[in-house]
């Protein structure tokens, strides 16, 4: 859900030209702010972030349920990331969605240009960037929305001359199933905070915002110089990510970048800025990024669960105590998003602009 720059189409043209061997890596793709030197040293060490088996929720008893709740809460407090296995989303549906995503990115540029994401818009084809970003990502992306209204069929009609329904129906089915999973995980995470499972459900009862960003990271001739997606936190409630078997996702943990081991049968779940705020900072929204390699393309599919724009974001009173006073002031999601992409977060600082200054 990153805003687009006016040069996003040129991004695709340049990547294509470079991969065909007609150009060297232009300076506009050379990352200078992220610590690229750390990538080579750390990317060989794969982090297996906690993998939580959700099948215990429907095959076990209350003890098994509580073990899942505690494991999820611990992972979100310590890492801000976890992976879920046996999540209930059909693996065949995931494969079908991946196939449609590849089909999209394999379209000729003129077809993708018909679905171009203009500057300042949230949805369509382009390259992820922040308003003040000068370095280009080595990536293509496509953003779509399921709720509050679906724009998937509209984009399918722009991208494809035939079999448009295969694309739109597959993506809508996939996003619907992931939304169900995200709502379930929200209840489990609320329970992990000591709240009733449905305590945060009022954010989604009338209208939720559900969107997806498809990311394709082509092989790069100089991966040590480029970045697929710069370090950032997600300005969402929850992110549910599926990645293929190619290494690329890195998380900033214990003052170093570590690479998350790909598990195609799992979903990667990470706490967004909104959940950090709603938890009164018990759960962590942590920096993460995507690196690239010189041999294999990588596909990821990131779904985002959010409240409506008018929702007031504020930690429940139950989480505010003399020992843990309220950290963030109340604000609307619209206010939060209006500032989210103006500046690239150089640390986990986006939520902190809503920090209550203590006397």
mmCIF file of C-alpha atoms in Angstrom:
data_model
loop_
_atom_site.group_PDB
_atom_site.id
_atom_site.type_symbol
_atom_site.label_atom_id
_atom_site.label_comp_id
_atom_site.label_asym_id
_atom_site.label_seq_id
_atom_site.Cartn_x
_atom_site.Cartn_y
_atom_site.Cartn_z
ATOM 1 C CA UNK A 1 0.000 0.000 0.000
ATOM 2 C CA UNK A 2 2.862 2.347 -0.881
ATOM 3 C CA UNK A 3 2.331 5.475 -2.932
ATOM 4 C CA UNK A 4 3.664 5.594 -6.476
ATOM 5 C CA UNK A 5 6.180 7.897 -8.076
ATOM 6 C CA UNK A 6 5.848 9.329 -11.584
ATOM 7 C CA UNK A 7 8.847 7.262 -12.679
ATOM 8 C CA UNK A 8 7.429 3.874 -11.798
ATOM 9 C CA UNK A 9 6.889 2.830 -15.408
ATOM 10 C CA UNK A 10 10.426 3.857 -16.298
ATOM 11 C CA UNK A 11 11.449 1.548 -13.473
ATOM 12 C CA UNK A 12 10.133 -1.472 -15.409
ATOM 13 C CA UNK A 13 11.727 -0.304 -18.653
ATOM 14 C CA UNK A 14 15.112 0.177 -16.998
ATOM 15 C CA UNK A 15 15.019 -3.204 -15.259
ATOM 16 C CA UNK A 16 14.157 -4.890 -18.567
ATOM 17 C CA UNK A 17 16.994 -3.117 -20.370
ATOM 18 C CA UNK A 18 19.492 -3.992 -17.635
ATOM 19 C CA UNK A 19 18.479 -7.666 -17.636
ATOM 20 C CA UNK A 20 18.918 -7.765 -21.412
ATOM 21 C CA UNK A 21 22.508 -6.683 -20.891
ATOM 22 C CA UNK A 22 22.232 -3.301 -22.575
ATOM 23 C CA UNK A 23 22.781 -1.208 -19.442
ATOM 24 C CA UNK A 24 24.778 -1.253 -16.238
ATOM 25 C CA UNK A 25 23.023 -0.737 -12.940
ATOM 26 C CA UNK A 26 22.143 2.986 -12.980
ATOM 27 C CA UNK A 27 22.955 5.065 -9.956
ATOM 28 C CA UNK A 28 19.226 5.588 -9.322
ATOM 29 C CA UNK A 29 19.030 1.910 -8.260
ATOM 30 C CA UNK A 30 22.057 2.034 -5.948
ATOM 31 C CA UNK A 31 20.964 1.977 -2.317
ATOM 32 C CA UNK A 32 23.129 4.176 -0.111
ATOM 33 C CA UNK A 33 21.078 4.665 3.070
ATOM 34 C CA UNK A 34 20.338 1.048 4.022
ATOM 35 C CA UNK A 35 23.285 -0.887 5.421
ATOM 36 C CA UNK A 36 23.943 -2.971 2.317
ATOM 37 C CA UNK A 37 27.273 -4.197 3.639
ATOM 38 C CA UNK A 38 25.426 -6.196 6.278
ATOM 39 C CA UNK A 39 23.415 -8.166 3.739
ATOM 40 C CA UNK A 40 26.240 -10.360 2.476
ATOM 41 C CA UNK A 41 27.394 -11.131 5.992
ATOM 42 C CA UNK A 42 23.977 -11.985 7.386
ATOM 43 C CA UNK A 43 21.838 -13.294 4.540
ATOM 44 C CA UNK A 44 23.430 -16.763 4.782
ATOM 45 C CA UNK A 45 22.036 -17.101 8.314
ATOM 46 C CA UNK A 46 18.340 -17.880 7.929
ATOM 47 C CA UNK A 47 16.066 -17.045 10.837
ATOM 48 C CA UNK A 48 13.233 -19.474 11.418
ATOM 49 C CA UNK A 49 10.840 -17.046 13.091
ATOM 50 C CA UNK A 50 8.367 -18.870 15.336
ATOM 51 C CA UNK A 51 6.176 -21.269 13.356
ATOM 52 C CA UNK A 52 2.802 -21.740 15.040
ATOM 53 C CA UNK A 53 0.549 -24.663 14.130
ATOM 54 C CA UNK A 54 -3.026 -23.379 13.973
ATOM 55 C CA UNK A 55 -4.492 -26.864 13.582
ATOM 56 C CA UNK A 56 -4.400 -27.094 17.382
ATOM 57 C CA UNK A 57 -7.251 -24.594 17.446
ATOM 58 C CA UNK A 58 -9.714 -27.050 15.958
ATOM 59 C CA UNK A 59 -8.216 -30.428 16.808
ATOM 60 C CA UNK A 60 -7.151 -29.821 20.409
ATOM 61 C CA UNK A 61 -8.736 -28.665 23.635
ATOM 62 C CA UNK A 62 -8.581 -25.445 25.603
ATOM 63 C CA UNK A 63 -5.012 -26.158 26.731
ATOM 64 C CA UNK A 64 -3.906 -26.378 23.093
ATOM 65 C CA UNK A 65 -5.747 -23.153 22.274
ATOM 66 C CA UNK A 66 -4.034 -21.313 25.098
ATOM 67 C CA UNK A 67 -0.641 -22.606 23.950
ATOM 68 C CA UNK A 68 -1.303 -21.090 20.508
ATOM 69 C CA UNK A 69 -2.428 -17.781 22.044
ATOM 70 C CA UNK A 70 0.640 -17.601 24.298
ATOM 71 C CA UNK A 71 3.049 -18.510 21.490
ATOM 72 C CA UNK A 72 1.590 -15.847 19.204
ATOM 73 C CA UNK A 73 1.698 -13.171 21.890
ATOM 74 C CA UNK A 74 5.291 -14.029 22.799
ATOM 75 C CA UNK A 75 6.372 -13.874 19.141
ATOM 76 C CA UNK A 76 4.711 -10.480 18.654
ATOM 77 C CA UNK A 77 6.231 -9.091 21.837
ATOM 78 C CA UNK A 78 9.737 -10.337 21.022
ATOM 79 C CA UNK A 79 9.962 -10.376 17.212
ATOM 80 C CA UNK A 80 6.908 -8.648 15.766
ATOM 81 C CA UNK A 81 6.876 -11.521 13.265
ATOM 82 C CA UNK A 82 5.638 -15.104 13.230
ATOM 83 C CA UNK A 83 4.668 -17.770 10.725
ATOM 84 C CA UNK A 84 1.459 -19.796 10.785
ATOM 85 C CA UNK A 85 1.161 -23.351 9.492
ATOM 86 C CA UNK A 86 -2.028 -25.337 8.881
ATOM 87 C CA UNK A 87 -3.771 -21.994 8.553
ATOM 88 C CA UNK A 88 -6.846 -23.196 6.700
ATOM 89 C CA UNK A 89 -6.155 -21.487 3.368
ATOM 90 C CA UNK A 90 -6.086 -24.097 0.601
ATOM 91 C CA UNK A 91 -2.533 -24.513 -0.743
ATOM 92 C CA UNK A 92 -4.000 -25.063 -4.211
ATOM 93 C CA UNK A 93 -5.701 -21.668 -3.994
ATOM 94 C CA UNK A 94 -2.373 -20.078 -3.007
ATOM 95 C CA UNK A 95 -0.717 -21.714 -6.043
ATOM 96 C CA UNK A 96 -3.500 -20.468 -8.322
ATOM 97 C CA UNK A 97 -3.073 -16.921 -7.017
ATOM 98 C CA UNK A 98 0.685 -17.123 -7.539
ATOM 99 C CA UNK A 99 0.110 -18.269 -11.119
ATOM 100 C CA UNK A 100 -2.184 -15.307 -11.775
ATOM 101 C CA UNK A 101 0.361 -12.933 -10.224
ATOM 102 C CA UNK A 102 3.080 -14.249 -12.531
ATOM 103 C CA UNK A 103 0.641 -13.958 -15.433
ATOM 104 C CA UNK A 104 0.150 -10.288 -14.543
ATOM 105 C CA UNK A 105 3.850 -9.456 -14.353
ATOM 106 C CA UNK A 106 4.553 -11.313 -17.597
ATOM 107 C CA UNK A 107 2.182 -9.041 -19.504
ATOM 108 C CA UNK A 108 3.834 -6.631 -21.954
ATOM 109 C CA UNK A 109 4.583 -3.181 -20.624
ATOM 110 C CA UNK A 110 1.847 -1.531 -22.696
ATOM 111 C CA UNK A 111 -0.751 -3.770 -21.032
ATOM 112 C CA UNK A 112 0.544 -2.984 -17.531
ATOM 113 C CA UNK A 113 0.654 0.704 -18.442
ATOM 114 C CA UNK A 114 -3.120 0.640 -18.909
ATOM 115 C CA UNK A 115 -3.355 -0.138 -15.182
ATOM 116 C CA UNK A 116 -0.653 2.360 -14.181
ATOM 117 C CA UNK A 117 -0.834 3.748 -10.642
ATOM 118 C CA UNK A 118 -0.662 7.560 -10.897
ATOM 119 C CA UNK A 119 1.360 9.555 -8.366
ATOM 120 C CA UNK A 120 -0.431 9.762 -5.038
ATOM 121 C CA UNK A 121 -2.806 6.886 -5.797
ATOM 122 C CA UNK A 122 -2.858 3.654 -3.783
ATOM 123 C CA UNK A 123 -3.821 1.056 -6.395
ATOM 124 C CA UNK A 124 -2.581 -0.178 -9.753
ATOM 125 C CA UNK A 125 0.739 -1.087 -11.349
ATOM 126 C CA UNK A 126 3.964 0.648 -10.392
ATOM 127 C CA UNK A 127 7.017 0.557 -8.161
ATOM 128 C CA UNK A 128 6.870 1.010 -4.394
ATOM 129 C CA UNK A 129 8.253 4.275 -3.140
ATOM 130 C CA UNK A 130 7.884 7.074 -0.617
ATOM 131 C CA UNK A 131 7.347 10.680 -1.616
ATOM 132 C CA UNK A 132 10.842 11.739 -0.568
ATOM 133 C CA UNK A 133 12.596 8.637 -1.911
ATOM 134 C CA UNK A 134 15.294 9.102 -4.545
ATOM 135 C CA UNK A 135 16.603 5.523 -4.876
ATOM 136 C CA UNK A 136 14.433 3.193 -6.930
ATOM 137 C CA UNK A 137 13.428 -0.262 -5.756
ATOM 138 C CA UNK A 138 14.538 -3.226 -7.852
ATOM 139 C CA UNK A 139 10.975 -4.461 -8.143
ATOM 140 C CA UNK A 140 7.614 -4.285 -9.825
ATOM 141 C CA UNK A 141 4.417 -4.175 -7.806
ATOM 142 C CA UNK A 142 0.668 -4.192 -8.241
ATOM 143 C CA UNK A 143 -1.782 -3.091 -5.545
ATOM 144 C CA UNK A 144 -5.467 -4.035 -5.419
ATOM 145 C CA UNK A 145 -8.376 -3.734 -3.012
ATOM 146 C CA UNK A 146 -11.086 -6.167 -1.923
ATOM 147 C CA UNK A 147 -12.890 -4.020 0.680
ATOM 148 C CA UNK A 148 -14.624 -1.637 1.151
ATOM 149 C CA UNK A 149 -15.160 -2.207 -2.592
ATOM 150 C CA UNK A 150 -13.333 -4.459 -5.018
ATOM 151 C CA UNK A 151 -11.394 -2.921 -7.911
ATOM 152 C CA UNK A 152 -9.942 -6.248 -9.052
ATOM 153 C CA UNK A 153 -12.311 -6.859 -11.997
ATOM 154 C CA UNK A 154 -11.702 -3.283 -13.177
ATOM 155 C CA UNK A 155 -7.945 -3.851 -13.310
ATOM 156 C CA UNK A 156 -8.365 -7.287 -14.888
ATOM 157 C CA UNK A 157 -10.238 -5.672 -17.782
ATOM 158 C CA UNK A 158 -7.311 -3.302 -18.327
ATOM 159 C CA UNK A 159 -4.634 -5.990 -18.126
ATOM 160 C CA UNK A 160 -6.075 -8.889 -20.104
ATOM 161 C CA UNK A 161 -7.912 -9.261 -23.381
ATOM 162 C CA UNK A 162 -9.227 -12.691 -22.372
ATOM 163 C CA UNK A 163 -9.696 -14.867 -19.298
ATOM 164 C CA UNK A 164 -10.174 -11.781 -17.154
ATOM 165 C CA UNK A 165 -12.521 -13.685 -14.851
ATOM 166 C CA UNK A 166 -9.817 -16.237 -14.022
ATOM 167 C CA UNK A 167 -7.668 -13.419 -12.676
ATOM 168 C CA UNK A 168 -10.334 -11.488 -10.763
ATOM 169 C CA UNK A 169 -12.160 -14.513 -9.335
ATOM 170 C CA UNK A 170 -8.942 -16.161 -8.162
ATOM 171 C CA UNK A 171 -7.625 -13.026 -6.463
ATOM 172 C CA UNK A 172 -10.952 -12.220 -4.838
ATOM 173 C CA UNK A 173 -11.274 -15.768 -3.501
ATOM 174 C CA UNK A 174 -7.694 -15.707 -2.204
ATOM 175 C CA UNK A 175 -8.036 -12.313 -0.520
ATOM 176 C CA UNK A 176 -11.346 -13.357 1.031
ATOM 177 C CA UNK A 177 -9.760 -16.439 2.591
ATOM 178 C CA UNK A 178 -6.771 -14.467 3.859
ATOM 179 C CA UNK A 179 -9.135 -11.869 5.336
ATOM 180 C CA UNK A 180 -10.872 -14.637 7.315
ATOM 181 C CA UNK A 181 -7.469 -15.764 8.594
ATOM 182 C CA UNK A 182 -6.472 -12.192 9.508
ATOM 183 C CA UNK A 183 -9.675 -11.675 11.500
ATOM 184 C CA UNK A 184 -9.069 -14.944 13.354
ATOM 185 C CA UNK A 185 -5.484 -13.951 14.124
ATOM 186 C CA UNK A 186 -6.661 -10.547 15.384
ATOM 187 C CA UNK A 187 -8.902 -12.283 17.909
ATOM 188 C CA UNK A 188 -6.094 -14.572 19.056
ATOM 189 C CA UNK A 189 -3.719 -11.622 19.433
ATOM 190 C CA UNK A 190 -6.327 -9.669 21.386
ATOM 191 C CA UNK A 191 -6.659 -12.668 23.687
ATOM 192 C CA UNK A 192 -2.872 -12.703 24.035
ATOM 193 C CA UNK A 193 -3.100 -9.179 25.446
ATOM 194 C CA UNK A 194 -5.494 -10.395 28.120
ATOM 195 C CA UNK A 195 -8.521 -8.948 26.320
ATOM 196 C CA UNK A 196 -11.701 -10.751 25.291
ATOM 197 C CA UNK A 197 -11.104 -12.241 21.802
ATOM 198 C CA UNK A 198 -13.697 -9.939 20.217
ATOM 199 C CA UNK A 199 -12.480 -6.769 21.961
ATOM 200 C CA UNK A 200 -11.066 -5.249 18.756
ATOM 201 C CA UNK A 201 -13.743 -6.539 16.395
ATOM 202 C CA UNK A 202 -15.629 -3.239 16.385
ATOM 203 C CA UNK A 203 -12.959 -1.971 14.002
ATOM 204 C CA UNK A 204 -14.228 -4.406 11.345
ATOM 205 C CA UNK A 205 -17.906 -4.955 12.089
ATOM 206 C CA UNK A 206 -19.233 -2.345 9.662
ATOM 207 C CA UNK A 207 -16.428 -1.860 7.182
ATOM 208 C CA UNK A 208 -12.870 -3.148 6.947
ATOM 209 C CA UNK A 209 -10.181 -2.193 4.466
ATOM 210 C CA UNK A 210 -8.558 -5.220 2.850
ATOM 211 C CA UNK A 211 -5.927 -4.780 0.159
ATOM 212 C CA UNK A 212 -3.094 -6.761 -1.418
ATOM 213 C CA UNK A 213 0.230 -5.857 -2.967
ATOM 214 C CA UNK A 214 1.860 -8.276 -5.386
ATOM 215 C CA UNK A 215 5.650 -7.877 -5.569
ATOM 216 C CA UNK A 216 7.994 -9.255 -8.193
ATOM 217 C CA UNK A 217 11.744 -8.949 -7.595
ATOM 218 C CA UNK A 218 13.688 -9.844 -10.781
ATOM 219 C CA UNK A 219 17.264 -11.178 -10.575
ATOM 220 C CA UNK A 220 19.674 -8.268 -10.322
ATOM 221 C CA UNK A 221 23.144 -8.141 -11.948
ATOM 222 C CA UNK A 222 24.551 -6.304 -8.910
ATOM 223 C CA UNK A 223 22.375 -7.376 -5.968
ATOM 224 C CA UNK A 224 24.895 -6.097 -3.436
ATOM 225 C CA UNK A 225 24.134 -2.548 -4.611
ATOM 226 C CA UNK A 226 20.362 -2.641 -5.029
ATOM 227 C CA UNK A 227 17.382 -3.067 -2.713
ATOM 228 C CA UNK A 228 14.054 -4.707 -3.480
ATOM 229 C CA UNK A 229 12.113 -2.783 -0.851
ATOM 230 C CA UNK A 230 13.702 -0.403 1.607
ATOM 231 C CA UNK A 231 13.514 -0.849 5.366
ATOM 232 C CA UNK A 232 10.119 0.173 6.697
ATOM 233 C CA UNK A 233 7.348 -0.688 9.110
ATOM 234 C CA UNK A 234 3.810 -1.369 7.878
ATOM 235 C CA UNK A 235 1.168 1.338 8.549
ATOM 236 C CA UNK A 236 -1.501 -1.348 8.946
ATOM 237 C CA UNK A 237 -3.081 -3.524 11.612
ATOM 238 C CA UNK A 238 -1.799 -6.870 10.331
ATOM 239 C CA UNK A 239 0.153 -8.000 7.290
ATOM 240 C CA UNK A 240 -0.328 -11.556 6.016
ATOM 241 C CA UNK A 241 2.481 -12.342 3.578
ATOM 242 C CA UNK A 242 3.011 -15.335 1.366
ATOM 243 C CA UNK A 243 6.466 -15.711 -0.152
ATOM 244 C CA UNK A 244 7.760 -18.339 -2.540
ATOM 245 C CA UNK A 245 10.857 -20.432 -1.843
ATOM 246 C CA UNK A 246 13.348 -17.704 -2.802
ATOM 247 C CA UNK A 247 15.144 -15.887 0.027
ATOM 248 C CA UNK A 248 14.450 -12.168 0.285
ATOM 249 C CA UNK A 249 12.601 -11.051 3.422
ATOM 250 C CA UNK A 250 14.809 -9.588 6.142
ATOM 251 C CA UNK A 251 13.804 -8.405 9.623
ATOM 252 C CA UNK A 252 15.751 -6.063 11.896
ATOM 253 C CA UNK A 253 16.115 -7.972 15.170
ATOM 254 C CA UNK A 254 18.600 -7.400 17.987
ATOM 255 C CA UNK A 255 20.281 -4.582 16.071
ATOM 256 C CA UNK A 256 21.026 -6.683 12.991
ATOM 257 C CA UNK A 257 19.376 -7.765 9.755
ATOM 258 C CA UNK A 258 18.398 -11.421 9.651
ATOM 259 C CA UNK A 259 16.812 -13.311 6.766
ATOM 260 C CA UNK A 260 13.512 -15.115 7.265
ATOM 261 C CA UNK A 261 13.632 -18.691 6.027
ATOM 262 C CA UNK A 262 11.040 -19.132 3.252
ATOM 263 C CA UNK A 263 8.277 -21.621 4.050
ATOM 264 C CA UNK A 264 5.841 -21.680 1.107
ATOM 265 C CA UNK A 265 3.340 -23.753 3.077
ATOM 266 C CA UNK A 266 3.127 -21.015 5.733
ATOM 267 C CA UNK A 267 2.041 -17.410 5.940
ATOM 268 C CA UNK A 268 4.343 -14.802 7.459
ATOM 269 C CA UNK A 269 2.392 -12.573 9.848
ATOM 270 C CA UNK A 270 3.743 -9.269 11.079
ATOM 271 C CA UNK A 271 2.434 -6.687 13.493
ATOM 272 C CA UNK A 272 1.627 -3.366 11.848
ATOM 273 C CA UNK A 273 1.965 0.103 13.332
ATOM 274 C CA UNK A 274 -1.718 0.173 14.290
ATOM 275 C CA UNK A 275 -1.488 -3.022 16.327
ATOM 276 C CA UNK A 276 1.594 -1.708 18.135
ATOM 277 C CA UNK A 277 -0.420 1.363 19.067
ATOM 278 C CA UNK A 278 -3.562 -0.589 20.028
ATOM 279 C CA UNK A 279 -1.456 -2.890 22.219
ATOM 280 C CA UNK A 280 0.026 0.135 24.014
ATOM 281 C CA UNK A 281 3.389 -0.992 22.613
ATOM 282 C CA UNK A 282 3.300 -4.546 23.945
ATOM 283 C CA UNK A 283 3.424 -5.867 20.400
ATOM 284 C CA UNK A 284 6.217 -4.631 18.110
ATOM 285 C CA UNK A 285 5.966 -3.229 14.617
ATOM 286 C CA UNK A 286 9.528 -3.832 13.433
ATOM 287 C CA UNK A 287 11.614 -2.746 10.496
ATOM 288 C CA UNK A 288 11.810 -5.179 7.581
ATOM 289 C CA UNK A 289 12.942 -5.045 3.972
ATOM 290 C CA UNK A 290 13.348 -7.115 0.811
ATOM 291 C CA UNK A 291 16.753 -7.875 -0.645
ATOM 292 C CA UNK A 292 17.415 -9.182 -4.157
ATOM 293 C CA UNK A 293 19.711 -11.789 -5.679
ATOM 294 C CA UNK A 294 21.523 -12.315 -8.952
ATOM 295 C CA UNK A 295 19.975 -15.597 -10.108
ATOM 296 C CA UNK A 296 16.286 -16.005 -9.251
ATOM 297 C CA UNK A 297 13.163 -13.893 -9.414
ATOM 298 C CA UNK A 298 11.058 -13.777 -6.255
ATOM 299 C CA UNK A 299 7.313 -13.341 -5.816
ATOM 300 C CA UNK A 300 5.563 -12.241 -2.651
ATOM 301 C CA UNK A 301 1.886 -11.530 -1.982
ATOM 302 C CA UNK A 302 1.151 -9.218 0.945
ATOM 303 C CA UNK A 303 -2.405 -8.776 2.250
ATOM 304 C CA UNK A 304 -3.222 -5.950 4.663
ATOM 305 C CA UNK A 305 -6.054 -5.779 7.188
ATOM 306 C CA UNK A 306 -7.119 -2.308 8.290
ATOM 307 C CA UNK A 307 -10.048 -0.542 9.944
ATOM 308 C CA UNK A 308 -12.080 2.045 7.993
ATOM 309 C CA UNK A 309 -10.502 5.462 7.506
ATOM 310 C CA UNK A 310 -12.891 7.042 10.014
ATOM 311 C CA UNK A 311 -11.930 4.649 12.826
ATOM 312 C CA UNK A 312 -10.401 6.180 15.960
ATOM 313 C CA UNK A 313 -7.236 4.322 16.931
ATOM 314 C CA UNK A 314 -6.623 4.157 20.674
ATOM 315 C CA UNK A 315 -5.419 1.439 23.031
ATOM 316 C CA UNK A 316 -8.263 -0.067 25.109
ATOM 317 C CA UNK A 317 -8.556 1.176 28.669
ATOM 318 C CA UNK A 318 -7.826 -2.349 29.936
ATOM 319 C CA UNK A 319 -4.234 -2.015 28.682
ATOM 320 C CA UNK A 320 -3.609 1.291 30.451
ATOM 321 C CA UNK A 321 -2.357 0.999 34.035
ATOM 322 C CA UNK A 322 -0.230 3.057 36.431
ATOM 323 C CA UNK A 323 2.649 0.749 35.582
ATOM 324 C CA UNK A 324 1.936 1.040 31.821
ATOM 325 C CA UNK A 325 0.384 4.465 31.167
ATOM 326 C CA UNK A 326 -1.134 5.341 27.803
ATOM 327 C CA UNK A 327 1.649 5.868 25.277
ATOM 328 C CA UNK A 328 -0.219 7.076 22.176
ATOM 329 C CA UNK A 329 -2.889 9.720 21.756
ATOM 330 C CA UNK A 330 -6.095 8.980 19.880
ATOM 331 C CA UNK A 331 -6.183 9.653 16.116
ATOM 332 C CA UNK A 332 -8.107 8.492 13.077
ATOM 333 C CA UNK A 333 -6.721 6.021 10.582
ATOM 334 C CA UNK A 334 -7.188 8.708 7.911
ATOM 335 C CA UNK A 335 -4.876 11.051 9.872
ATOM 336 C CA UNK A 336 -2.316 8.288 10.243
ATOM 337 C CA UNK A 337 -2.308 7.409 6.537
ATOM 338 C CA UNK A 338 -2.082 11.047 5.483
ATOM 339 C CA UNK A 339 1.433 11.107 6.957
ATOM 340 C CA UNK A 340 2.516 7.510 6.377
ATOM 341 C CA UNK A 341 4.204 7.892 2.978
ATOM 342 C CA UNK A 342 5.422 11.468 3.083
ATOM 343 C CA UNK A 343 8.798 10.460 4.467
ATOM 344 C CA UNK A 344 10.701 7.209 4.508
ATOM 345 C CA UNK A 345 10.872 5.945 8.116
ATOM 346 C CA UNK A 346 14.547 5.870 9.016
ATOM 347 C CA UNK A 347 13.758 3.865 12.121
ATOM 348 C CA UNK A 348 10.658 2.445 13.743
ATOM 349 C CA UNK A 349 9.535 6.036 14.169
ATOM 350 C CA UNK A 350 6.246 6.314 12.305
ATOM 351 C CA UNK A 351 4.016 5.471 15.310
ATOM 352 C CA UNK A 352 6.135 7.651 17.556
ATOM 353 C CA UNK A 353 4.798 10.889 16.087
ATOM 354 C CA UNK A 354 1.620 10.014 17.989
ATOM 355 C CA UNK A 355 3.536 9.476 21.225
ATOM 356 C CA UNK A 356 2.149 11.214 24.272
ATOM 357 C CA UNK A 357 4.825 13.483 25.721
ATOM 358 C CA UNK A 358 5.107 12.527 29.357
ATOM 359 C CA UNK A 359 5.288 15.296 31.948
#
